[in-house]
PDB file of C-alpha atoms in Angstrom:
ATOM      1  CA  MET A   1      15.134  18.463 -30.483  1.00 76.00           C
ATOM      2  CA  ALA A   2      16.123  21.101 -27.968  1.00 74.00           C
ATOM      3  CA  VAL A   3      19.822  20.325 -28.533  1.00 80.00           C
ATOM      4  CA  ALA A   4      19.377  20.454 -32.314  1.00 85.00           C
ATOM      5  CA  ASP A   5      17.621  23.822 -32.037  1.00 83.00           C
ATOM      6  CA  LEU A   6      20.405  25.106 -29.786  1.00 81.00           C
ATOM      7  CA  LEU A   7      22.976  24.077 -32.412  1.00 88.00           C
ATOM      8  CA  VAL A   8      21.014  26.056 -35.014  1.00 89.00           C
ATOM      9  CA  VAL A   9      21.252  29.134 -32.791  1.00 86.00           C
ATOM     10  CA  VAL A  10      24.996  28.590 -32.253  1.00 89.00           C
ATOM     11  CA  SER A  11      25.862  28.006 -35.918  1.00 91.00           C
ATOM     12  CA  ASP A  12      23.460  30.369 -37.683  1.00 89.00           C
ATOM     13  CA  VAL A  13      23.024  33.181 -35.167  1.00 87.00           C
ATOM     14  CA  ILE A  14      26.291  33.289 -33.217  1.00 90.00           C
ATOM     15  CA  LEU A  15      28.900  32.055 -35.709  1.00 91.00           C
ATOM     16  CA  ARG A  16      27.326  33.235 -38.952  1.00 90.00           C
ATOM     17  CA  ARG A  17      25.334  36.395 -38.309  1.00 86.00           C
ATOM     18  CA  ILE A  18      26.943  37.848 -35.176  1.00 89.00           C
ATOM     19  CA  GLY A  19      30.435  36.584 -35.989  1.00 88.00           C
ATOM     20  CA  TRP A  20      30.510  37.878 -39.561  1.00 84.00           C
ATOM     21  CA  ASN A  21      28.702  41.151 -38.933  1.00 82.00           C
ATOM     22  CA  TYR A  22      30.479  42.284 -35.762  1.00 86.00           C
ATOM     23  CA  PHE A  23      33.899  40.578 -35.939  1.00 85.00           C
ATOM     24  CA  SER A  24      35.085  41.328 -39.444  1.00 80.00           C
ATOM     25  CA  PHE A  25      38.394  39.795 -40.590  1.00 82.00           C
ATOM     26  CA  SER A  26      38.402  37.314 -37.720  1.00 88.00           C
ATOM     27  CA  PHE A  27      39.271  33.628 -38.243  1.00 89.00           C
ATOM     28  CA  LEU A  28      35.550  33.063 -38.923  1.00 90.00           C
ATOM     29  CA  ASP A  29      35.990  34.937 -42.223  1.00 91.00           C
ATOM     30  CA  ILE A  30      38.763  32.681 -43.535  1.00 93.00           C
ATOM     31  CA  THR A  31      37.299  30.836 -46.522  1.00 93.00           C
ATOM     32  CA  PRO A  32      37.674  27.220 -45.254  1.00 94.00           C
ATOM     33  CA  VAL A  33      36.173  28.192 -41.882  1.00 94.00           C
ATOM     34  CA  CYS A  34      33.478  30.203 -43.608  1.00 94.00           C
ATOM     35  CA  SER A  35      32.570  27.205 -45.793  1.00 95.00           C
ATOM     36  CA  LEU A  36      32.473  24.986 -42.704  1.00 95.00           C
ATOM     37  CA  ILE A  37      30.079  27.401 -41.013  1.00 95.00           C
ATOM     38  CA  TYR A  38      27.765  27.262 -44.043  1.00 94.00           C
ATOM     39  CA  PHE A  39      27.824  23.462 -43.858  1.00 96.00           C
ATOM     40  CA  LEU A  40      27.017  23.562 -40.129  1.00 95.00           C
ATOM     41  CA  VAL A  41      24.161  26.010 -40.708  1.00 93.00           C
ATOM     42  CA  PHE A  42      22.526  23.849 -43.374  1.00 93.00           C
ATOM     43  CA  ALA A  43      23.137  20.601 -41.445  1.00 95.00           C
ATOM     44  CA  THR A  44      21.810  21.810 -38.085  1.00 93.00           C
ATOM     45  CA  ILE A  45      18.707  23.338 -39.680  1.00 91.00           C
ATOM     46  CA  GLU A  46      17.995  20.096 -41.521  1.00 92.00           C
ATOM     47  CA  ILE A  47      18.469  18.032 -38.359  1.00 93.00           C
ATOM     48  CA  SER A  48      16.157  20.341 -36.417  1.00 88.00           C
ATOM     49  CA  VAL A  49      13.464  20.232 -39.099  1.00 88.00           C
ATOM     50  CA  TRP A  50      13.490  16.460 -39.554  1.00 92.00           C
ATOM     51  CA  LEU A  51      13.520  15.829 -35.814  1.00 89.00           C
ATOM     52  CA  THR A  52      10.319  17.877 -35.701  1.00 84.00           C
ATOM     53  CA  VAL A  53       8.895  15.518 -38.338  1.00 88.00           C
ATOM     54  CA  ALA A  54      10.103  12.523 -36.322  1.00 89.00           C
ATOM     55  CA  PHE A  55       8.443  13.878 -33.190  1.00 84.00           C
ATOM     56  CA  THR A  56       5.184  14.464 -35.072  1.00 83.00           C
ATOM     57  CA  PHE A  57       5.310  10.917 -36.470  1.00 89.00           C
ATOM     58  CA  ASP A  58       6.039   9.534 -32.988  1.00 87.00           C
ATOM     59  CA  ARG A  59       2.925  11.241 -31.592  1.00 80.00           C
ATOM     60  CA  PHE A  60       0.920   9.986 -34.597  1.00 86.00           C
ATOM     61  CA  VAL A  61       1.981   6.403 -33.899  1.00 87.00           C
ATOM     62  CA  ALA A  62       1.337   6.738 -30.160  1.00 82.00           C
ATOM     63  CA  ILE A  63      -2.193   8.041 -30.718  1.00 80.00           C
ATOM     64  CA  CYS A  64      -3.335   6.386 -33.943  1.00 82.00           C
ATOM     65  CA  CYS A  65      -1.458   3.072 -34.197  1.00 83.00           C
ATOM     66  CA  GLU A  66      -2.019   1.012 -31.059  1.00 78.00           C
ATOM     67  CA  LYS A  67      -0.413  -2.172 -32.435  1.00 81.00           C
ATOM     68  CA  MET A  68       2.711  -0.360 -33.636  1.00 84.00           C
ATOM     69  CA  LYS A  69       2.985   1.780 -30.496  1.00 81.00           C
ATOM     70  CA  THR A  70       4.602  -0.849 -28.236  1.00 81.00           C
ATOM     71  CA  LYS A  71       7.342  -1.601 -30.788  1.00 81.00           C
ATOM     72  CA  TYR A  72       8.028   1.895 -32.084  1.00 83.00           C
ATOM     73  CA  CYS A  73       7.596   4.220 -29.090  1.00 80.00           C
ATOM     74  CA  THR A  74      10.644   3.042 -27.137  1.00 85.00           C
ATOM     75  CA  GLU A  75      13.911   4.623 -26.009  1.00 84.00           C
ATOM     76  CA  LYS A  76      15.886   2.321 -28.309  1.00 88.00           C
ATOM     77  CA  THR A  77      13.855   3.346 -31.357  1.00 89.00           C
ATOM     78  CA  ALA A  78      14.155   7.006 -30.389  1.00 88.00           C
ATOM     79  CA  ALA A  79      17.954   6.694 -30.184  1.00 90.00           C
ATOM     80  CA  VAL A  80      18.081   4.984 -33.599  1.00 92.00           C
ATOM     81  CA  VAL A  81      15.875   7.668 -35.168  1.00 92.00           C
ATOM     82  CA  LEU A  82      17.937  10.488 -33.636  1.00 91.00           C
ATOM     83  CA  GLY A  83      21.198   8.978 -34.863  1.00 94.00           C
ATOM     84  CA  THR A  84      19.865   8.175 -38.341  1.00 95.00           C
ATOM     85  CA  VAL A  85      18.360  11.628 -38.871  1.00 94.00           C
ATOM     86  CA  SER A  86      21.545  13.355 -37.687  1.00 94.00           C
ATOM     87  CA  VAL A  87      23.902  11.268 -39.841  1.00 95.00           C
ATOM     88  CA  LEU A  88      21.781  11.428 -43.006  1.00 95.00           C
ATOM     89  CA  SER A  89      21.242  15.176 -42.618  1.00 94.00           C
ATOM     90  CA  CYS A  90      24.975  15.804 -42.252  1.00 95.00           C
ATOM     91  CA  LEU A  91      25.774  13.619 -45.273  1.00 96.00           C
ATOM     92  CA  GLU A  92      23.155  15.361 -47.412  1.00 94.00           C
ATOM     93  CA  CYS A  93      24.597  18.773 -46.513  1.00 95.00           C
ATOM     94  CA  VAL A  94      28.275  17.922 -47.182  1.00 95.00           C
ATOM     95  CA  PRO A  95      28.127  19.438 -50.738  1.00 95.00           C
ATOM     96  CA  TRP A  96      27.345  22.841 -49.205  1.00 94.00           C
ATOM     97  CA  TYR A  97      30.992  23.051 -48.119  1.00 95.00           C
ATOM     98  CA  PHE A  98      32.238  23.185 -51.733  1.00 95.00           C
ATOM     99  CA  PRO A  99      30.360  25.843 -53.790  1.00 93.00           C
ATOM    100  CA  TYR A 100      32.202  28.777 -52.174  1.00 94.00           C
ATOM    101  CA  GLU A 101      35.398  30.514 -53.191  1.00 93.00           C
ATOM    102  CA  PRO A 102      37.407  33.361 -51.632  1.00 93.00           C
ATOM    103  CA  GLU A 103      36.204  36.891 -52.216  1.00 89.00           C
ATOM    104  CA  LYS A 104      39.737  38.198 -51.761  1.00 90.00           C
ATOM    105  CA  ILE A 105      43.204  36.866 -50.921  1.00 91.00           C
ATOM    106  CA  VAL A 106      45.376  38.857 -48.507  1.00 88.00           C
ATOM    107  CA  ASP A 107      48.958  37.654 -47.847  1.00 87.00           C
ATOM    108  CA  ASN A 108      48.074  34.271 -49.352  1.00 88.00           C
ATOM    109  CA  VAL A 109      45.171  33.902 -46.936  1.00 90.00           C
ATOM    110  CA  PRO A 110      41.714  33.414 -48.560  1.00 93.00           C
ATOM    111  CA  TRP A 111      39.028  35.596 -46.993  1.00 92.00           C
ATOM    112  CA  PHE A 112      35.215  35.462 -47.050  1.00 91.00           C
ATOM    113  CA  CYS A 113      32.938  33.213 -49.100  1.00 91.00           C
ATOM    114  CA  ILE A 114      31.162  33.928 -52.353  1.00 90.00           C
ATOM    115  CA  LEU A 115      29.331  31.432 -54.535  1.00 88.00           C
ATOM    116  CA  LYS A 116      31.242  30.180 -57.549  1.00 90.00           C
ATOM    117  CA  THR A 117      29.883  30.999 -60.999  1.00 87.00           C
ATOM    118  CA  ILE A 118      29.456  27.284 -61.697  1.00 90.00           C
ATOM    119  CA  PHE A 119      26.869  27.122 -58.926  1.00 87.00           C
ATOM    120  CA  PHE A 120      24.508  29.153 -61.118  1.00 81.00           C
ATOM    121  CA  THR A 121      25.381  27.507 -64.439  1.00 85.00           C
ATOM    122  CA  SER A 122      25.838  23.838 -63.560  1.00 89.00           C
ATOM    123  CA  PRO A 123      22.735  21.609 -63.914  1.00 90.00           C
ATOM    124  CA  ALA A 124      24.145  19.373 -61.181  1.00 93.00           C
ATOM    125  CA  TRP A 125      24.297  22.219 -58.661  1.00 89.00           C
ATOM    126  CA  ALA A 126      20.858  23.442 -59.723  1.00 84.00           C
ATOM    127  CA  ALA A 127      19.427  19.954 -59.195  1.00 89.00           C
ATOM    128  CA  PHE A 128      21.119  19.609 -55.799  1.00 91.00           C
ATOM    129  CA  ASP A 129      19.927  23.046 -54.679  1.00 86.00           C
ATOM    130  CA  MET A 130      16.353  22.262 -55.715  1.00 84.00           C
ATOM    131  CA  PHE A 131      16.529  18.844 -54.038  1.00 89.00           C
ATOM    132  CA  HIS A 132      17.777  20.426 -50.829  1.00 88.00           C
ATOM    133  CA  ARG A 133      15.033  23.072 -50.817  1.00 83.00           C
ATOM    134  CA  ILE A 134      12.385  20.384 -51.353  1.00 84.00           C
ATOM    135  CA  LEU A 135      13.914  18.157 -48.687  1.00 88.00           C
ATOM    136  CA  THR A 136      14.069  21.037 -46.201  1.00 83.00           C
ATOM    137  CA  PRO A 137      11.557  22.385 -45.480  1.00 78.00           C
ATOM    138  CA  CYS A 138       8.947  21.682 -48.198  1.00 82.00           C
ATOM    139  CA  ALA A 139       8.634  17.911 -47.654  1.00 89.00           C
ATOM    140  CA  PRO A 140       8.605  18.211 -43.817  1.00 87.00           C
ATOM    141  CA  PHE A 141       6.024  20.982 -44.113  1.00 82.00           C
ATOM    142  CA  ILE A 142       3.646  18.696 -46.041  1.00 87.00           C
ATOM    143  CA  LEU A 143       4.338  15.672 -43.827  1.00 90.00           C
ATOM    144  CA  ILE A 144       3.651  17.581 -40.616  1.00 85.00           C
ATOM    145  CA  LEU A 145       0.380  18.942 -41.975  1.00 84.00           C
ATOM    146  CA  LEU A 146      -0.718  15.470 -43.121  1.00 89.00           C
ATOM    147  CA  LEU A 147       0.228  13.747 -39.856  1.00 87.00           C
ATOM    148  CA  ASN A 148      -1.512  16.425 -37.793  1.00 83.00           C
ATOM    149  CA  VAL A 149      -4.704  16.110 -39.823  1.00 83.00           C
ATOM    150  CA  LEU A 150      -4.729  12.322 -39.394  1.00 87.00           C
ATOM    151  CA  THR A 151      -3.959  12.636 -35.679  1.00 83.00           C
ATOM    152  CA  VAL A 152      -6.727  15.172 -35.074  1.00 80.00           C
ATOM    153  CA  ARG A 153      -9.198  13.036 -36.987  1.00 82.00           C
ATOM    154  CA  ARG A 154      -8.350   9.981 -34.900  1.00 81.00           C
ATOM    155  CA  ILE A 155      -8.550  11.933 -31.622  1.00 77.00           C
ATOM    156  CA  LEU A 156     -11.934  13.416 -32.422  1.00 75.00           C
ATOM    157  CA  VAL A 157     -13.404  10.028 -33.367  1.00 77.00           C
ATOM    158  CA  SER A 158     -11.949   8.146 -30.387  1.00 73.00           C
ATOM    159  CA  SER A 159     -12.920  10.943 -27.975  1.00 70.00           C
ATOM    160  CA  ARG A 160     -16.563  10.804 -29.066  1.00 72.00           C
ATOM    161  CA  VAL A 161     -16.650   7.021 -28.723  1.00 69.00           C
ATOM    162  CA  ARG A 162     -14.911   7.054 -25.352  1.00 64.00           C
ATOM    163  CA  ARG A 163     -17.191   9.768 -23.934  1.00 66.00           C
ATOM    164  CA  GLY A 164     -20.228   7.875 -25.156  1.00 65.00           C
ATOM    165  CA  LEU A 165     -19.100   4.598 -23.567  1.00 62.00           C
ATOM    166  CA  ARG A 166     -18.157   6.210 -20.257  1.00 59.00           C
ATOM    167  CA  GLY A 167     -21.419   8.164 -20.192  1.00 59.00           C
ATOM    168  CA  ARG A 168     -23.434   4.985 -20.620  1.00 53.00           C
ATOM    169  CA  SER A 169     -21.488   3.020 -18.017  1.00 55.00           C
ATOM    170  CA  ASN A 170     -21.155   5.698 -15.349  1.00 55.00           C
ATOM    171  CA  GLY A 171     -24.210   7.819 -15.951  1.00 49.00           C
ATOM    172  CA  GLU A 172     -22.270  10.888 -14.834  1.00 49.00           C
ATOM    173  CA  ASN A 173     -19.177  12.849 -15.770  1.00 52.00           C
ATOM    174  CA  HIS A 174     -15.872  11.834 -14.206  1.00 57.00           C
ATOM    175  CA  LYS A 175     -12.350  12.805 -15.083  1.00 63.00           C
ATOM    176  CA  ASP A 176     -10.839  10.411 -17.584  1.00 63.00           C
ATOM    177  CA  PRO A 177      -7.054   9.959 -17.043  1.00 68.00           C
ATOM    178  CA  GLU A 178      -6.616   8.663 -20.583  1.00 65.00           C
ATOM    179  CA  MET A 179      -8.281  11.728 -22.055  1.00 67.00           C
ATOM    180  CA  GLU A 180      -6.182  14.005 -19.827  1.00 70.00           C
ATOM    181  CA  ASN A 181      -3.000  12.356 -21.102  1.00 68.00           C
ATOM    182  CA  ARG A 182      -4.208  12.728 -24.679  1.00 67.00           C
ATOM    183  CA  LYS A 183      -4.894  16.404 -24.104  1.00 70.00           C
ATOM    184  CA  LYS A 184      -1.354  16.951 -22.833  1.00 71.00           C
ATOM    185  CA  SER A 185       0.102  15.086 -25.814  1.00 68.00           C
ATOM    186  CA  ILE A 186      -2.003  17.117 -28.208  1.00 73.00           C
ATOM    187  CA  ILE A 187      -1.002  20.400 -26.590  1.00 75.00           C
ATOM    188  CA  LEU A 188       2.684  19.497 -26.934  1.00 72.00           C
ATOM    189  CA  LEU A 189       2.239  18.166 -30.478  1.00 71.00           C
ATOM    190  CA  PHE A 190       0.424  21.200 -31.812  1.00 75.00           C
ATOM    191  CA  SER A 191       2.587  23.656 -29.924  1.00 77.00           C
ATOM    192  CA  ILE A 192       5.728  22.310 -31.604  1.00 74.00           C
ATOM    193  CA  SER A 193       4.436  21.411 -35.066  1.00 75.00           C
ATOM    194  CA  GLY A 194       2.065  24.397 -35.174  1.00 78.00           C
ATOM    195  CA  SER A 195       4.797  26.889 -34.325  1.00 81.00           C
ATOM    196  CA  PHE A 196       7.059  25.217 -36.894  1.00 79.00           C
ATOM    197  CA  ILE A 197       4.450  25.587 -39.640  1.00 81.00           C
ATOM    198  CA  LEU A 198       3.589  29.188 -38.783  1.00 84.00           C
ATOM    199  CA  LEU A 199       7.198  30.336 -38.550  1.00 83.00           C
ATOM    200  CA  TRP A 200       8.400  28.437 -41.641  1.00 83.00           C
ATOM    201  CA  VAL A 201       5.485  29.174 -43.977  1.00 84.00           C
ATOM    202  CA  GLY A 202       6.960  32.502 -45.117  1.00 83.00           C
ATOM    203  CA  ARG A 203      10.326  30.916 -45.853  1.00 81.00           C
ATOM    204  CA  VAL A 204       8.722  28.091 -47.820  1.00 78.00           C
ATOM    205  CA  GLY A 205       6.713  30.478 -49.987  1.00 80.00           C
ATOM    206  CA  TYR A 206       9.742  32.732 -50.454  1.00 78.00           C
ATOM    207  CA  ASN A 207      11.972  29.821 -51.560  1.00 73.00           C
ATOM    208  CA  ILE A 208       9.391  28.492 -54.008  1.00 72.00           C
ATOM    209  CA  TYR A 209       8.774  31.901 -55.588  1.00 72.00           C
ATOM    210  CA  LEU A 210      12.416  32.854 -56.009  1.00 68.00           C
ATOM    211  CA  ARG A 211      13.502  29.461 -57.312  1.00 65.00           C
ATOM    212  CA  ILE A 212      10.754  29.645 -59.951  1.00 69.00           C
ATOM    213  CA  ALA A 213      11.679  33.244 -60.795  1.00 65.00           C
ATOM    214  CA  ASP A 214      15.447  32.986 -61.307  1.00 58.00           C
ATOM    215  CA  SER A 215      18.271  31.168 -59.512  1.00 51.00           C
ATOM    216  CA  ARG A 216      20.565  34.184 -59.747  1.00 53.00           C
ATOM    217  CA  TYR A 217      17.861  36.466 -58.405  1.00 50.00           C
ATOM    218  CA  TYR A 218      17.478  34.025 -55.532  1.00 51.00           C
ATOM    219  CA  TYR A 219      20.980  34.832 -54.331  1.00 55.00           C
ATOM    220  CA  SER A 220      20.939  38.564 -55.138  1.00 55.00           C
ATOM    221  CA  TYR A 221      20.754  41.230 -52.461  1.00 55.00           C
ATOM    222  CA  THR A 222      18.534  44.052 -53.665  1.00 61.00           C
ATOM    223  CA  ASP A 223      16.701  46.013 -50.983  1.00 65.00           C
ATOM    224  CA  SER A 224      13.378  44.211 -51.409  1.00 72.00           C
ATOM    225  CA  VAL A 225      15.010  40.775 -51.518  1.00 70.00           C
ATOM    226  CA  TYR A 226      17.122  41.607 -48.472  1.00 74.00           C
ATOM    227  CA  ILE A 227      14.067  42.691 -46.461  1.00 80.00           C
ATOM    228  CA  VAL A 228      12.130  39.530 -47.320  1.00 78.00           C
ATOM    229  CA  GLN A 229      15.186  37.343 -46.703  1.00 78.00           C
ATOM    230  CA  SER A 230      15.811  38.951 -43.332  1.00 80.00           C
ATOM    231  CA  THR A 231      12.176  38.750 -42.210  1.00 86.00           C
ATOM    232  CA  THR A 232      11.602  35.140 -43.236  1.00 84.00           C
ATOM    233  CA  GLY A 233      15.041  34.189 -41.927  1.00 82.00           C
ATOM    234  CA  MET A 234      14.300  35.788 -38.565  1.00 85.00           C
ATOM    235  CA  LEU A 235      11.019  33.854 -38.282  1.00 85.00           C
ATOM    236  CA  GLN A 236      12.754  30.639 -39.303  1.00 83.00           C
ATOM    237  CA  LEU A 237      15.406  31.098 -36.618  1.00 83.00           C
ATOM    238  CA  LEU A 238      12.724  31.959 -34.097  1.00 82.00           C
ATOM    239  CA  SER A 239      11.236  28.503 -34.701  1.00 78.00           C
ATOM    240  CA  SER A 240      14.499  27.050 -33.376  1.00 73.00           C
ATOM    241  CA  CYS A 241      14.040  28.965 -30.118  1.00 72.00           C
ATOM    242  CA  THR A 242      10.408  28.052 -29.456  1.00 73.00           C
ATOM    243  CA  ASN A 243      10.796  24.297 -28.973  1.00 67.00           C
ATOM    244  CA  THR A 244      12.940  24.645 -25.855  1.00 64.00           C
ATOM    245  CA  CYS A 245      10.447  27.118 -24.375  1.00 70.00           C
ATOM    246  CA  ILE A 246       7.563  24.775 -25.194  1.00 71.00           C
ATOM    247  CA  TYR A 247       9.318  21.878 -23.499  1.00 64.00           C
ATOM    248  CA  VAL A 248       9.961  23.975 -20.408  1.00 62.00           C
ATOM    249  CA  LEU A 249       6.308  25.012 -20.211  1.00 65.00           C
ATOM    250  CA  THR A 250       4.725  21.618 -20.886  1.00 65.00           C
ATOM    251  CA  GLN A 251       7.100  18.848 -19.760  1.00 64.00           C
ATOM    252  CA  THR A 252       7.740  18.240 -16.068  1.00 70.00           C
ATOM    253  CA  LYS A 253      10.618  15.824 -16.701  1.00 69.00           C
ATOM    254  CA  PHE A 254      12.290  18.270 -19.061  1.00 67.00           C
ATOM    255  CA  ARG A 255      12.080  21.019 -16.435  1.00 71.00           C
ATOM    256  CA  GLU A 256      13.580  18.692 -13.825  1.00 77.00           C
ATOM    257  CA  GLU A 257      16.474  17.700 -16.109  1.00 74.00           C
ATOM    258  CA  LEU A 258      17.102  21.327 -17.044  1.00 71.00           C
ATOM    259  CA  LYS A 259      17.130  22.256 -13.370  1.00 79.00           C
ATOM    260  CA  ASN A 260      19.636  19.470 -12.675  1.00 82.00           C
ATOM    261  CA  ILE A 261      21.923  20.726 -15.454  1.00 79.00           C
ATOM    262  CA  VAL A 262      21.858  24.262 -14.060  1.00 78.00           C
ATOM    263  CA  THR A 263      22.303  23.298 -10.404  1.00 84.00           C
ATOM    264  CA  TYR A 264      24.920  20.554 -10.909  1.00 82.00           C
ATOM    265  CA  PRO A 265      27.928  22.923 -11.256  1.00 83.00           C
ATOM    266  CA  LEU A 266      26.726  24.926  -8.235  1.00 85.00           C
ATOM    267  CA  ASN A 267      26.329  21.780  -6.139  1.00 84.00           C
ATOM    268  CA  LEU A 268      29.786  20.611  -7.227  1.00 84.00           C
ATOM    269  CA  ILE A 269      31.349  23.941  -6.189  1.00 86.00           C
ATOM    270  CA  VAL A 270      29.598  23.791  -2.800  1.00 85.00           C
ATOM    271  CA  LYS A 271      30.925  20.261  -2.199  1.00 84.00           C
ATOM    272  CA  LEU A 272      34.460  21.293  -3.136  1.00 84.00           C
ATOM    273  CA  VAL A 273      34.302  24.312  -0.806  1.00 85.00           C
ATOM    274  CA  LYS A 274      33.034  22.180   2.097  1.00 81.00           C
ATOM    275  CA  SER A 275      35.696  19.548   1.539  1.00 73.00           C
TER     276      SER A 275
END
């Protein structure tokens, strides 16, 4: 998830926003490269969003489905889910490479990307655009809310039962390792899925409203539309930055691996100098 979120930052923030706004007429503005960047933006966002759903489902299974837990919550299953989500997301976003055409041609070189007229008039493109907006992030939004509600319900019920049984058997309050582990899992779960919901809710409402209003208006750039687009887009991108911070704050193993990645080049340089 952290890698997927980093790719969102690279493609959407660095290549798209910084590259196009501050390095005009660079190779990033050539139409084929520009179309590729759009594809990467859509694909990385979709991967990031659906990996958040996968993580939420994994925590749901681990907490609510004891029989399924031993088979599903394994490294092999995690690798399969990661690969499947990444491949399917990339395949679903391939059409986003094609609806753009050059804004201008200079010395036979196509520059910049604008949407073709057929994108607004073709029923096929309208259906694909609506399908994509429902797939990301409307469907994940609903799934995360549903899974969180079911998970919270199960935790509350099992916590009451467990406290009652331990109170009867021990007659006094002792720390329960199982409950401590559940608390940590819940903190991580709600930190990630909760931040996702809060930061994406504006974008979801904005997409629904504008798609209902008018498809052409959706892609227009009046002052009011630009302000809303920029604000909701900023919050959406911020959701791609929070997961890494949450992992650093809550996961000891993640902090250790991150420390190893940072210190490995330094240790390698020290060894080379000594040798």
